[in-house]
Amino acid sequence: MDRRRQRSSGCGWGRRNSLESRLGFAPYTDGERRLGWLLSFSSSSWEDEDTGKIYSCVDLYFVSQDGSTFKVKYKFRPYFYAATKDKMELEVEAYLRRRYEGEISDVEIIEKEDLDLKNHLSGLKRKYLKLQFDTVQQLMRVKNDLLHVVEKNEEERDAAEAFETIHGVKRTERTQDYINCIIDLREYDVPYHVRFAIDNDVRSGLWYDVSVSGSDVLIQRREDLLQRAEVHVCAFDIETTKLPLKFPDAEYDSVMMISYMIDGQGYLIINRECVGEDIEDLEYTPKPEFEGYFRVKNVPTELDLLKAWFAHMQEVKPGIYVTYNGDFFDWPFLEKRAAHHGIKMSEEIGFQCDNNQGECRAKFSCHLDCFAWVKRDSYLPQGSQGLKAVTKAKLGYNPLEVNPEDMVRFAMEQPQAFKARIICPNKHQADLEKFYNNRLLESETYIGGHVECLETGVFRSDLPTKFQLDPSAYEQLIGNLDRDLQYAIAVEGKLDVDSVINYDEVKDAIKEKLVSLRDNPIREERPLIYHLDVAAMYPNIILTNRLQPPSIVTDVDCTACDFNRPGKNCLRKLEWVWRGETYMAKKKYILQIIDYYHIKRQIESELIQSGGTTSSKPFLDLSKPEHLLKLKDRLKKYCQKAHKRVVDKPITEVREAGICMRENSFYVDTVRSFRDRRYEYKGLNKTWKGKLAEAKASGNSIKIQEAQDMVVLYDSLQLAHKCILNSFYGYVMRKGARWYSMEMAGVVTYTGAKIIQNARLLVEKIGRPLELDTDGIWCVLPGSFPENFTFKTK
DNA sequence: ATTGTTACCTAC
DNA sequence: AGAGGTAGGTAACAAT
């Protein structure tokens, strides 16, 4: 809800403020403490009336308990960090203050835990300069300037190092300028409003006590209030005209009708230019729980329709707008049609389409495009993401749909790390010029999930199936029976083993079946079809092995560490499988002329055409990533010609990763808390399912509705946590991840592959595995395998 | 006729 | 600017 970036303020100021006031967000500048539910926030600016100076701030949009709304401007200085050469902090600070006089408002020297620092486990901290600014624009200017400086300094250090390697002596250093002492920038790319939210621990959708005195704003979280504020929610959908077999085009098509529902009351505005006659109020109640009474308004033209809708929105002031694919269709269409009639939608209701982002947003109101949710979190297959299929799957009714071709005729859309005081690494950048066996790597990755198809055919629980069982495996099951039953009771059932009164009875019944299977291993009978799966496999692998990107260490890290002593047990070595594909061309040929470097030198002397055919510029003027892109293009052509093939067959290689067991565990701690919270939500979901059953039995419709809502809420929360939980694994290989590690991802999947293959070894002996995929096995077990038993307790 | 590449979609 | 990952199937098409 708060995903928006800085918007340059400037000219639209007064107009926007009056619009905000008109839509209920009058600034709250003084007076009694207020209670507010934070609807949204975005970056903004304010002007000091005495000095005329502009400062960046965050506008916070609140909803009161009575439904009224207000806004406060929270002053917060944007900042980022800079690292200097050792012990040069003070000099560099003074230098920066001079160099950026009037741009930097303040510099502080602070200590942060830097996991990249060698031997940081000994307690070593790194000093950073915290550069603070009055405005985001100033931050951006200084950041861009310093990024170039850091890049240049790095190149010079590399060159000096190379000189030392070749000549064996240090190059006589030029007199050091303080500017050369700046070696790294950190956290400069954290968006301003995100920085504000992290640092002040503020989130949308929570209640706060808000007090304003003078220019200070104090906001305090009210953890006792859980229910959300009464925000008006407007769900809307437009119908438009269209040409036969064409998609509606806002250039010439028009809005035929707009239907919307505000807090359960339906409305429909009809454009009589397209609809043959006046439409009367109507009811659309597809299911009793989705009651819909629609008030219909018939207006003569499209302009009247738009005016009527905007006026209604200004009156109701919805805090949340809901659409299905509105980012792509409804909002842009409305905006264009309004513009066609000389109306700016942004000035009416604050919403503006950002074609770059493909999103439509307002500063003080949220837009939920349900299609985005359906695409990512609905678990519906791609072919069932249309509104009709989604309605059926998620809401449980079949909407009546009019063929679009008929429509017009018929009538005419973690902050844990911050608390750990750890300096964030910069975003990972792929090394584009990496070699393997003297060949340029086209791509490299790791072996992921393990899949095996073991049997084909039709397996049904009513088709007799042949089994050749392994008696020793059944003997093993019999031997472990006590252990396994006690685990089921104590760990899984959370019950006291002594409280079970029929333990021996159950045990004997199971044993009898197992013995019979052991003694008659070759048999034909109806099967039990099972999908056995490892619960939350990847997160649990991460947890049991304390896997996290900063824990992946090499000998170099260990050598520098104080804990590196003989007999140490803080290093765990785990295997993974690397896979890479290289271009066919060799880095260097000893006897032949054409090779990678040859092509590189060749292309470096050329002019590259850019944009049109007329303009061209020297290759060396392009950026580094562009260089490699062009170079790879050329290499492809060369390989195709010379080797009849661009890339060689993939190469795999078992590698070993060192995992430090002492590293600050902030990442695995976060995974654990997400896993445990998911268990909590799963438990609450189960509890409420029980309450729902009770309510249904009692027939109390209010209690049924309440329980139904809570079941949906906790199921949504557990599913959301599942999605996030899996992302802790996926994140480490994501482009631009701050905590990136191919080794870690590889270790996770390889460890998982071993687990599932081990499980298969057992299944092969007690039944027949059919298919194996990553964390689960489809199998058939003999029908006489002991299946359901009930322990009775005191 | 065979092989390689890309697009698309699903399972996990 | 921001974008979870790999495994593996089919279809269509281009290149050899």
PDB file of N, CA, C and O in Angstrom, chain A residues 82-85 88 91-100 142 145-154 156-157 174-185:
ATOM      1  N   ALA A  82      28.786   6.237   4.278  1.00  0.00           N
ATOM      2  CA  ALA A  82      30.001   6.135   3.479  1.00  0.00           C
ATOM      3  C   ALA A  82      31.107   5.540   4.341  1.00  0.00           C
ATOM      4  O   ALA A  82      31.223   5.871   5.521  1.00  0.00           O
ATOM      5  N   ALA A  83      31.881   4.625   3.730  1.00  0.00           N
ATOM      6  CA  ALA A  83      33.007   4.026   4.450  1.00  0.00           C
ATOM      7  C   ALA A  83      34.304   4.639   3.934  1.00  0.00           C
ATOM      8  O   ALA A  83      34.433   4.931   2.748  1.00  0.00           O
ATOM      9  N   THR A  84      35.242   4.851   4.852  1.00  0.00           N
ATOM     10  CA  THR A  84      36.522   5.448   4.451  1.00  0.00           C
ATOM     11  C   THR A  84      37.653   4.457   4.710  1.00  0.00           C
ATOM     12  O   THR A  84      37.448   3.421   5.336  1.00  0.00           O
ATOM     13  N   LYS A  85      38.829   4.809   4.216  1.00  0.00           N
ATOM     14  CA  LYS A  85      39.999   4.020   4.582  1.00  0.00           C
ATOM     15  C   LYS A  85      40.181   4.119   6.086  1.00  0.00           C
ATOM     16  O   LYS A  85      39.755   5.103   6.708  1.00  0.00           O
ATOM     17  N   MET A  88      40.579   7.304   8.652  1.00  0.00           N
ATOM     18  CA  MET A  88      40.513   8.551   7.886  1.00  0.00           C
ATOM     19  C   MET A  88      39.158   9.238   8.046  1.00  0.00           C
ATOM     20  O   MET A  88      38.849  10.201   7.358  1.00  0.00           O
ATOM     21  N   GLU A  91      39.089  13.142   8.834  1.00  0.00           N
ATOM     22  CA  GLU A  91      39.554  13.957   7.723  1.00  0.00           C
ATOM     23  C   GLU A  91      38.534  13.982   6.592  1.00  0.00           C
ATOM     24  O   GLU A  91      38.242  15.032   6.011  1.00  0.00           O
ATOM     25  N   VAL A  92      38.014  12.802   6.308  1.00  0.00           N
ATOM     26  CA  VAL A  92      37.050  12.724   5.206  1.00  0.00           C
ATOM     27  C   VAL A  92      35.778  13.494   5.557  1.00  0.00           C
ATOM     28  O   VAL A  92      35.197  14.173   4.719  1.00  0.00           O
ATOM     29  N   GLU A  93      35.393  13.403   6.824  1.00  0.00           N
ATOM     30  CA  GLU A  93      34.200  14.140   7.250  1.00  0.00           C
ATOM     31  C   GLU A  93      34.365  15.633   6.976  1.00  0.00           C
ATOM     32  O   GLU A  93      33.512  16.268   6.348  1.00  0.00           O
ATOM     33  N   ALA A  94      35.505  16.163   7.431  1.00  0.00           N
ATOM     34  CA  ALA A  94      35.751  17.597   7.236  1.00  0.00           C
ATOM     35  C   ALA A  94      35.775  17.938   5.753  1.00  0.00           C
ATOM     36  O   ALA A  94      35.211  18.945   5.307  1.00  0.00           O
ATOM     37  N   TYR A  95      36.402  17.025   4.992  1.00  0.00           N
ATOM     38  CA  TYR A  95      36.508  17.258   3.552  1.00  0.00           C
ATOM     39  C   TYR A  95      35.131  17.299   2.895  1.00  0.00           C
ATOM     40  O   TYR A  95      34.827  18.185   2.098  1.00  0.00           O
ATOM     41  N   LEU A  96      34.288  16.317   3.267  1.00  0.00           N
ATOM     42  CA  LEU A  96      32.955  16.238   2.661  1.00  0.00           C
ATOM     43  C   LEU A  96      32.107  17.452   3.024  1.00  0.00           C
ATOM     44  O   LEU A  96      31.351  17.961   2.200  1.00  0.00           O
ATOM     45  N   ARG A  97      32.245  17.885   4.254  1.00  0.00           N
ATOM     46  CA  ARG A  97      31.488  19.072   4.655  1.00  0.00           C
ATOM     47  C   ARG A  97      31.854  20.268   3.779  1.00  0.00           C
ATOM     48  O   ARG A  97      30.989  21.061   3.412  1.00  0.00           O
ATOM     49  N   ARG A  98      33.154  20.378   3.463  1.00  0.00           N
ATOM     50  CA  ARG A  98      33.582  21.481   2.599  1.00  0.00           C
ATOM     51  C   ARG A  98      33.102  21.290   1.168  1.00  0.00           C
ATOM     52  O   ARG A  98      32.506  22.168   0.573  1.00  0.00           O
ATOM     53  N   ARG A  99      33.385  20.070   0.660  1.00  0.00           N
ATOM     54  CA  ARG A  99      33.074  19.797  -0.743  1.00  0.00           C
ATOM     55  C   ARG A  99      31.592  19.980  -1.048  1.00  0.00           C
ATOM     56  O   ARG A  99      31.212  20.444  -2.110  1.00  0.00           O
ATOM     57  N   TYR A 100      30.742  19.565  -0.116  1.00  0.00           N
ATOM     58  CA  TYR A 100      29.302  19.656  -0.366  1.00  0.00           C
ATOM     59  C   TYR A 100      28.637  20.663   0.557  1.00  0.00           C
ATOM     60  O   TYR A 100      27.550  20.409   1.078  1.00  0.00           O
ATOM     61  N   VAL A 142      24.469  14.208  -4.233  1.00  0.00           N
ATOM     62  CA  VAL A 142      25.736  13.851  -3.579  1.00  0.00           C
ATOM     63  C   VAL A 142      26.036  12.360  -3.799  1.00  0.00           C
ATOM     64  O   VAL A 142      27.166  11.973  -4.069  1.00  0.00           O
ATOM     65  N   ASP A 145      27.329  11.749  -7.293  1.00  0.00           N
ATOM     66  CA  ASP A 145      28.693  12.250  -7.384  1.00  0.00           C
ATOM     67  C   ASP A 145      29.665  11.276  -6.700  1.00  0.00           C
ATOM     68  O   ASP A 145      30.682  10.892  -7.273  1.00  0.00           O
ATOM     69  N   LEU A 146      29.316  10.865  -5.485  1.00  0.00           N
ATOM     70  CA  LEU A 146      30.233  10.000  -4.730  1.00  0.00           C
ATOM     71  C   LEU A 146      30.331   8.586  -5.310  1.00  0.00           C
ATOM     72  O   LEU A 146      31.375   7.950  -5.206  1.00  0.00           O
ATOM     73  N   LEU A 147      29.242   8.126  -5.936  1.00  0.00           N
ATOM     74  CA  LEU A 147      29.310   6.786  -6.542  1.00  0.00           C
ATOM     75  C   LEU A 147      30.406   6.758  -7.607  1.00  0.00           C
ATOM     76  O   LEU A 147      31.150   5.784  -7.734  1.00  0.00           O
ATOM     77  N   HIS A 148      30.490   7.839  -8.380  1.00  0.00           N
ATOM     78  CA  HIS A 148      31.558   7.923  -9.388  1.00  0.00           C
ATOM     79  C   HIS A 148      32.925   7.933  -8.725  1.00  0.00           C
ATOM     80  O   HIS A 148      33.859   7.308  -9.201  1.00  0.00           O
ATOM     81  N   VAL A 149      33.007   8.671  -7.634  1.00  0.00           N
ATOM     82  CA  VAL A 149      34.276   8.756  -6.905  1.00  0.00           C
ATOM     83  C   VAL A 149      34.709   7.372  -6.428  1.00  0.00           C
ATOM     84  O   VAL A 149      35.852   6.956  -6.621  1.00  0.00           O
ATOM     85  N   VAL A 150      33.756   6.652  -5.814  1.00  0.00           N
ATOM     86  CA  VAL A 150      34.068   5.318  -5.285  1.00  0.00           C
ATOM     87  C   VAL A 150      34.499   4.377  -6.403  1.00  0.00           C
ATOM     88  O   VAL A 150      35.446   3.613  -6.265  1.00  0.00           O
ATOM     89  N   GLU A 151      33.790   4.491  -7.534  1.00  0.00           N
ATOM     90  CA  GLU A 151      34.116   3.629  -8.663  1.00  0.00           C
ATOM     91  C   GLU A 151      35.531   3.906  -9.167  1.00  0.00           C
ATOM     92  O   GLU A 151      36.306   2.992  -9.438  1.00  0.00           O
ATOM     93  N   LYS A 152      35.861   5.184  -9.257  1.00  0.00           N
ATOM     94  CA  LYS A 152      37.192   5.567  -9.730  1.00  0.00           C
ATOM     95  C   LYS A 152      38.270   5.111  -8.745  1.00  0.00           C
ATOM     96  O   LYS A 152      39.311   4.595  -9.130  1.00  0.00           O
ATOM     97  N   ASN A 153      37.975   5.301  -7.440  1.00  0.00           N
ATOM     98  CA  ASN A 153      38.937   4.875  -6.423  1.00  0.00           C
ATOM     99  C   ASN A 153      39.195   3.376  -6.495  1.00  0.00           C
ATOM    100  O   ASN A 153      40.319   2.914  -6.316  1.00  0.00           O
ATOM    101  N   GLU A 154      38.126   2.629  -6.783  1.00  0.00           N
ATOM    102  CA  GLU A 154      38.278   1.180  -6.859  1.00  0.00           C
ATOM    103  C   GLU A 154      39.161   0.798  -8.038  1.00  0.00           C
ATOM    104  O   GLU A 154      40.038  -0.057  -7.926  1.00  0.00           O
ATOM    105  N   GLU A 156      41.462   2.579  -9.376  1.00  0.00           N
ATOM    106  CA  GLU A 156      42.851   2.943  -9.073  1.00  0.00           C
ATOM    107  C   GLU A 156      43.501   1.935  -8.125  1.00  0.00           C
ATOM    108  O   GLU A 156      44.667   1.588  -8.287  1.00  0.00           O
ATOM    109  N   ARG A 157      42.719   1.459  -7.145  1.00  0.00           N
ATOM    110  CA  ARG A 157      43.262   0.449  -6.226  1.00  0.00           C
ATOM    111  C   ARG A 157      43.595  -0.836  -6.961  1.00  0.00           C
ATOM    112  O   ARG A 157      44.629  -1.450  -6.748  1.00  0.00           O
ATOM    113  N   ARG A 174      50.722   8.556  -5.277  1.00  0.00           N
ATOM    114  CA  ARG A 174      50.617  10.004  -5.427  1.00  0.00           C
ATOM    115  C   ARG A 174      50.145  10.552  -4.090  1.00  0.00           C
ATOM    116  O   ARG A 174      49.608   9.835  -3.265  1.00  0.00           O
ATOM    117  N   THR A 175      50.352  11.820  -3.890  1.00  0.00           N
ATOM    118  CA  THR A 175      49.882  12.387  -2.632  1.00  0.00           C
ATOM    119  C   THR A 175      48.381  12.126  -2.529  1.00  0.00           C
ATOM    120  O   THR A 175      47.634  12.417  -3.443  1.00  0.00           O
ATOM    121  N   GLN A 176      48.002  11.535  -1.411  1.00  0.00           N
ATOM    122  CA  GLN A 176      46.612  11.120  -1.242  1.00  0.00           C
ATOM    123  C   GLN A 176      45.694  12.304  -0.980  1.00  0.00           C
ATOM    124  O   GLN A 176      45.929  13.119  -0.101  1.00  0.00           O
ATOM    125  N   ASP A 177      44.662  12.345  -1.792  1.00  0.00           N
ATOM    126  CA  ASP A 177      43.632  13.340  -1.582  1.00  0.00           C
ATOM    127  C   ASP A 177      42.599  12.674  -0.670  1.00  0.00           C
ATOM    128  O   ASP A 177      42.441  11.459  -0.703  1.00  0.00           O
ATOM    129  N   TYR A 178      41.904  13.469   0.138  1.00  0.00           N
ATOM    130  CA  TYR A 178      40.903  12.839   1.014  1.00  0.00           C
ATOM    131  C   TYR A 178      39.815  12.149   0.207  1.00  0.00           C
ATOM    132  O   TYR A 178      39.248  11.150   0.622  1.00  0.00           O
ATOM    133  N   ILE A 179      39.580  12.679  -0.977  1.00  0.00           N
ATOM    134  CA  ILE A 179      38.538  12.079  -1.812  1.00  0.00           C
ATOM    135  C   ILE A 179      38.874  10.636  -2.163  1.00  0.00           C
ATOM    136  O   ILE A 179      37.997   9.809  -2.365  1.00  0.00           O
ATOM    137  N   ASN A 180      40.173  10.308  -2.224  1.00  0.00           N
ATOM    138  CA  ASN A 180      40.580   8.936  -2.539  1.00  0.00           C
ATOM    139  C   ASN A 180      40.370   7.981  -1.377  1.00  0.00           C
ATOM    140  O   ASN A 180      40.534   6.777  -1.519  1.00  0.00           O
ATOM    141  N   CYS A 181      40.042   8.532  -0.226  1.00  0.00           N
ATOM    142  CA  CYS A 181      39.868   7.690   0.956  1.00  0.00           C
ATOM    143  C   CYS A 181      38.451   7.177   1.127  1.00  0.00           C
ATOM    144  O   CYS A 181      38.155   6.456   2.072  1.00  0.00           O
ATOM    145  N   ILE A 182      37.565   7.586   0.242  1.00  0.00           N
ATOM    146  CA  ILE A 182      36.186   7.089   0.334  1.00  0.00           C
ATOM    147  C   ILE A 182      36.106   5.782  -0.439  1.00  0.00           C
ATOM    148  O   ILE A 182      36.317   5.759  -1.653  1.00  0.00           O
ATOM    149  N   ILE A 183      35.867   4.679   0.259  1.00  0.00           N
ATOM    150  CA  ILE A 183      35.969   3.390  -0.433  1.00  0.00           C
ATOM    151  C   ILE A 183      34.638   2.712  -0.695  1.00  0.00           C
ATOM    152  O   ILE A 183      34.551   1.817  -1.515  1.00  0.00           O
ATOM    153  N   ASP A 184      33.572   3.129  -0.018  1.00  0.00           N
ATOM    154  CA  ASP A 184      32.308   2.430  -0.251  1.00  0.00           C
ATOM    155  C   ASP A 184      31.134   3.293   0.209  1.00  0.00           C
ATOM    156  O   ASP A 184      31.273   4.103   1.128  1.00  0.00           O
ATOM    157  N   LEU A 185      29.990   3.118  -0.453  1.00  0.00           N
ATOM    158  CA  LEU A 185      28.747   3.754  -0.011  1.00  0.00           C
ATOM    159  C   LEU A 185      27.769   2.645   0.342  1.00  0.00           C
ATOM    160  O   LEU A 185      27.747   1.605  -0.311  1.00  0.00           O
TER     161      LEU A 185
END
